[in-house]
Amino acid sequence: MYRLILIFFSGSSLVSFLTCLIYRYRHNIHDRYSVCDHCGRILPWYVKIPVLGYFLSLGRCVRCGYRIPLCYPLAESAGGLLFVLLYLLQT
Ligand SMILES: [Zn+2]
């Protein structure tokens, strides 16, 4: 069970990283900090945990209350589920 959780977290982390990379490349952002799209303030560490961060922040920016698009946790969840599925098919 712990192995599946670790594999899910690995897949969701990879999707989160790739999403961040694409977003920064498209918007020409070179800062190392993750900021809110709306207010531009730096986000705390726990908001950046894939999938969990969305629920910990109740789907909103913890600084200004701006609603975070649902596509981010959905894409991260899909990546995690894909990794789990690939692992289960392999074993
Ligand atoms: Zn904000």
mmCIF file with all atom_site columns, C-alpha atoms and ligand atoms in Angstrom:
data_model
loop_
_atom_site.group_PDB
_atom_site.id
_atom_site.type_symbol
_atom_site.label_atom_id
_atom_site.label_alt_id
_atom_site.label_comp_id
_atom_site.label_asym_id
_atom_site.label_entity_id
_atom_site.label_seq_id
_atom_site.pdbx_PDB_ins_code
_atom_site.Cartn_x
_atom_site.Cartn_y
_atom_site.Cartn_z
_atom_site.occupancy
_atom_site.B_iso_or_equiv
_atom_site.pdbx_formal_charge
_atom_site.auth_seq_id
_atom_site.auth_comp_id
_atom_site.auth_asym_id
_atom_site.auth_atom_id
_atom_site.pdbx_PDB_model_num
ATOM   1  C  CA . MET A 1 1  ? 0.000  0.000  0.000   1.00 0.00 ? 1  MET A CA 1
ATOM   2  C  CA . TYR A 1 2  ? 2.806  2.414  0.921   1.00 0.00 ? 2  TYR A CA 1
ATOM   3  C  CA . ARG A 1 3  ? 4.463  1.568  -2.371  1.00 0.00 ? 3  ARG A CA 1
ATOM   4  C  CA . LEU A 1 4  ? 1.348  2.626  -4.303  1.00 0.00 ? 4  LEU A CA 1
ATOM   5  C  CA . ILE A 1 5  ? 1.181  5.906  -2.382  1.00 0.00 ? 5  ILE A CA 1
ATOM   6  C  CA . LEU A 1 6  ? 4.843  6.554  -3.159  1.00 0.00 ? 6  LEU A CA 1
ATOM   7  C  CA . ILE A 1 7  ? 4.294  5.736  -6.843  1.00 0.00 ? 7  ILE A CA 1
ATOM   8  C  CA . PHE A 1 8  ? 1.212  7.983  -6.972  1.00 0.00 ? 8  PHE A CA 1
ATOM   9  C  CA . PHE A 1 9  ? 3.198  10.806 -5.374  1.00 0.00 ? 9  PHE A CA 1
ATOM   10 C  CA . SER A 1 10 ? 6.030  10.291 -7.876  1.00 0.00 ? 10 SER A CA 1
ATOM   11 C  CA . GLY A 1 11 ? 3.654  10.538 -10.845 1.00 0.00 ? 11 GLY A CA 1
ATOM   12 C  CA . SER A 1 12 ? 1.838  13.563 -9.494  1.00 0.00 ? 12 SER A CA 1
ATOM   13 C  CA . SER A 1 13 ? 5.150  15.263 -8.660  1.00 0.00 ? 13 SER A CA 1
ATOM   14 C  CA . LEU A 1 14 ? 6.418  14.699 -12.189 1.00 0.00 ? 14 LEU A CA 1
ATOM   15 C  CA . VAL A 1 15 ? 3.249  16.185 -13.701 1.00 0.00 ? 15 VAL A CA 1
ATOM   16 C  CA . SER A 1 16 ? 3.407  19.095 -11.256 1.00 0.00 ? 16 SER A CA 1
ATOM   17 C  CA . PHE A 1 17 ? 7.035  19.754 -12.199 1.00 0.00 ? 17 PHE A CA 1
ATOM   18 C  CA . LEU A 1 18 ? 6.303  19.560 -15.936 1.00 0.00 ? 18 LEU A CA 1
ATOM   19 C  CA . THR A 1 19 ? 3.266  21.838 -15.569 1.00 0.00 ? 19 THR A CA 1
ATOM   20 C  CA . CYS A 1 20 ? 5.381  24.361 -13.683 1.00 0.00 ? 20 CYS A CA 1
ATOM   21 C  CA . LEU A 1 21 ? 8.166  24.101 -16.266 1.00 0.00 ? 21 LEU A CA 1
ATOM   22 C  CA . ILE A 1 22 ? 5.799  24.684 -19.201 1.00 0.00 ? 22 ILE A CA 1
ATOM   23 C  CA . TYR A 1 23 ? 4.036  27.565 -17.420 1.00 0.00 ? 23 TYR A CA 1
ATOM   24 C  CA . ARG A 1 24 ? 7.332  29.287 -16.625 1.00 0.00 ? 24 ARG A CA 1
ATOM   25 C  CA . TYR A 1 25 ? 8.655  28.765 -20.139 1.00 0.00 ? 25 TYR A CA 1
ATOM   26 C  CA . ARG A 1 26 ? 5.488  30.150 -21.768 1.00 0.00 ? 26 ARG A CA 1
ATOM   27 C  CA . HIS A 1 27 ? 5.410  33.204 -19.480 1.00 0.00 ? 27 HIS A CA 1
ATOM   28 C  CA . ASN A 1 28 ? 9.197  33.747 -19.532 1.00 0.00 ? 28 ASN A CA 1
ATOM   29 C  CA . ILE A 1 29 ? 9.538  33.471 -15.735 1.00 0.00 ? 29 ILE A CA 1
ATOM   30 C  CA . HIS A 1 30 ? 13.019 32.883 -14.322 1.00 0.00 ? 30 HIS A CA 1
ATOM   31 C  CA . ASP A 1 31 ? 12.380 33.349 -10.572 1.00 0.00 ? 31 ASP A CA 1
ATOM   32 C  CA . ARG A 1 32 ? 12.867 30.355 -8.330  1.00 0.00 ? 32 ARG A CA 1
ATOM   33 C  CA . TYR A 1 33 ? 9.778  31.092 -6.231  1.00 0.00 ? 33 TYR A CA 1
ATOM   34 C  CA . SER A 1 34 ? 6.223  29.973 -6.997  1.00 0.00 ? 34 SER A CA 1
ATOM   35 C  CA . VAL A 1 35 ? 3.820  32.893 -6.866  1.00 0.00 ? 35 VAL A CA 1
ATOM   36 C  CA . CYS A 1 36 ? 0.065  33.342 -7.082  1.00 0.00 ? 36 CYS A CA 1
ATOM   37 C  CA . ASP A 1 37 ? -1.217 34.089 -10.597 1.00 0.00 ? 37 ASP A CA 1
ATOM   38 C  CA . HIS A 1 38 ? -3.519 36.778 -9.222  1.00 0.00 ? 38 HIS A CA 1
ATOM   39 C  CA . CYS A 1 39 ? -1.679 38.659 -6.446  1.00 0.00 ? 39 CYS A CA 1
ATOM   40 C  CA . GLY A 1 40 ? 1.910  37.697 -7.330  1.00 0.00 ? 40 GLY A CA 1
ATOM   41 C  CA . ARG A 1 41 ? 2.865  36.915 -3.720  1.00 0.00 ? 41 ARG A CA 1
ATOM   42 C  CA . ILE A 1 42 ? 5.101  33.955 -2.859  1.00 0.00 ? 42 ILE A CA 1
ATOM   43 C  CA . LEU A 1 43 ? 3.186  30.778 -1.975  1.00 0.00 ? 43 LEU A CA 1
ATOM   44 C  CA . PRO A 1 44 ? 3.982  28.827 1.227   1.00 0.00 ? 44 PRO A CA 1
ATOM   45 C  CA . TRP A 1 45 ? 5.623  25.397 0.917   1.00 0.00 ? 45 TRP A CA 1
ATOM   46 C  CA . TYR A 1 46 ? 2.587  23.286 1.828   1.00 0.00 ? 46 TYR A CA 1
ATOM   47 C  CA . VAL A 1 47 ? 0.522  24.717 -1.038  1.00 0.00 ? 47 VAL A CA 1
ATOM   48 C  CA . LYS A 1 48 ? 3.075  23.343 -3.510  1.00 0.00 ? 48 LYS A CA 1
ATOM   49 C  CA . ILE A 1 49 ? 2.626  19.683 -2.480  1.00 0.00 ? 49 ILE A CA 1
ATOM   50 C  CA . PRO A 1 50 ? 1.048  17.964 -5.522  1.00 0.00 ? 50 PRO A CA 1
ATOM   51 C  CA . VAL A 1 51 ? -2.703 17.259 -5.101  1.00 0.00 ? 51 VAL A CA 1
ATOM   52 C  CA . LEU A 1 52 ? -2.583 17.687 -1.284  1.00 0.00 ? 52 LEU A CA 1
ATOM   53 C  CA . GLY A 1 53 ? -1.704 21.374 -1.542  1.00 0.00 ? 53 GLY A CA 1
ATOM   54 C  CA . TYR A 1 54 ? -4.954 22.089 -3.346  1.00 0.00 ? 54 TYR A CA 1
ATOM   55 C  CA . PHE A 1 55 ? -6.989 20.582 -0.517  1.00 0.00 ? 55 PHE A CA 1
ATOM   56 C  CA . LEU A 1 56 ? -4.834 22.110 2.239   1.00 0.00 ? 56 LEU A CA 1
ATOM   57 C  CA . SER A 1 57 ? -5.445 25.554 0.759   1.00 0.00 ? 57 SER A CA 1
ATOM   58 C  CA . LEU A 1 58 ? -9.144 24.740 0.136   1.00 0.00 ? 58 LEU A CA 1
ATOM   59 C  CA . GLY A 1 59 ? -8.692 25.449 -3.573  1.00 0.00 ? 59 GLY A CA 1
ATOM   60 C  CA . ARG A 1 60 ? -7.820 29.096 -3.020  1.00 0.00 ? 60 ARG A CA 1
ATOM   61 C  CA . CYS A 1 61 ? -4.704 31.238 -2.765  1.00 0.00 ? 61 CYS A CA 1
ATOM   62 C  CA . VAL A 1 62 ? -3.824 31.485 0.933   1.00 0.00 ? 62 VAL A CA 1
ATOM   63 C  CA . ARG A 1 63 ? -2.731 35.104 0.465   1.00 0.00 ? 63 ARG A CA 1
ATOM   64 C  CA . CYS A 1 64 ? -5.600 36.678 -1.531  1.00 0.00 ? 64 CYS A CA 1
ATOM   65 C  CA . GLY A 1 65 ? -8.304 34.001 -1.795  1.00 0.00 ? 65 GLY A CA 1
ATOM   66 C  CA . TYR A 1 66 ? -8.109 33.721 -5.592  1.00 0.00 ? 66 TYR A CA 1
ATOM   67 C  CA . ARG A 1 67 ? -9.629 30.435 -6.758  1.00 0.00 ? 67 ARG A CA 1
ATOM   68 C  CA . ILE A 1 68 ? -6.964 28.032 -8.051  1.00 0.00 ? 68 ILE A CA 1
ATOM   69 C  CA . PRO A 1 69 ? -8.011 26.378 -11.350 1.00 0.00 ? 69 PRO A CA 1
ATOM   70 C  CA . LEU A 1 70 ? -9.141 22.786 -10.842 1.00 0.00 ? 70 LEU A CA 1
ATOM   71 C  CA . CYS A 1 71 ? -7.065 21.642 -13.820 1.00 0.00 ? 71 CYS A CA 1
ATOM   72 C  CA . TYR A 1 72 ? -3.881 21.599 -11.718 1.00 0.00 ? 72 TYR A CA 1
ATOM   73 C  CA . PRO A 1 73 ? -4.911 18.998 -9.103  1.00 0.00 ? 73 PRO A CA 1
ATOM   74 C  CA . LEU A 1 74 ? -6.771 17.026 -11.784 1.00 0.00 ? 74 LEU A CA 1
ATOM   75 C  CA . ALA A 1 75 ? -3.677 16.829 -14.005 1.00 0.00 ? 75 ALA A CA 1
ATOM   76 C  CA . GLU A 1 76 ? -1.510 15.883 -11.016 1.00 0.00 ? 76 GLU A CA 1
ATOM   77 C  CA . SER A 1 77 ? -4.002 13.208 -9.955  1.00 0.00 ? 77 SER A CA 1
ATOM   78 C  CA . ALA A 1 78 ? -4.135 11.844 -13.500 1.00 0.00 ? 78 ALA A CA 1
ATOM   79 C  CA . GLY A 1 79 ? -0.336 11.599 -13.562 1.00 0.00 ? 79 GLY A CA 1
ATOM   80 C  CA . GLY A 1 80 ? -0.310 9.802  -10.223 1.00 0.00 ? 80 GLY A CA 1
ATOM   81 C  CA . LEU A 1 81 ? -3.039 7.391  -11.289 1.00 0.00 ? 81 LEU A CA 1
ATOM   82 C  CA . LEU A 1 82 ? -1.241 6.720  -14.572 1.00 0.00 ? 82 LEU A CA 1
ATOM   83 C  CA . PHE A 1 83 ? 1.941  5.805  -12.698 1.00 0.00 ? 83 PHE A CA 1
ATOM   84 C  CA . VAL A 1 84 ? -0.019 3.502  -10.348 1.00 0.00 ? 84 VAL A CA 1
ATOM   85 C  CA . LEU A 1 85 ? -1.780 1.886  -13.310 1.00 0.00 ? 85 LEU A CA 1
ATOM   86 C  CA . LEU A 1 86 ? 1.508  1.305  -15.132 1.00 0.00 ? 86 LEU A CA 1
ATOM   87 C  CA . TYR A 1 87 ? 2.993  -0.202 -11.958 1.00 0.00 ? 87 TYR A CA 1
ATOM   88 C  CA . LEU A 1 88 ? 0.020  -2.539 -11.459 1.00 0.00 ? 88 LEU A CA 1
ATOM   89 C  CA . LEU A 1 89 ? 0.107  -3.640 -15.086 1.00 0.00 ? 89 LEU A CA 1
ATOM   90 C  CA . GLN A 1 90 ? 3.804  -4.380 -14.817 1.00 0.00 ? 90 GLN A CA 1
ATOM   91 C  CA . THR A 1 91 ? 3.518  -6.552 -11.691 1.00 0.00 ? 91 THR A CA 1
HETATM 92 ZN ZN . ZN  B 2 .  ? -3.049 35.242 -4.487  1.00 0.00 ? 1  ZN  B ZN 1
#
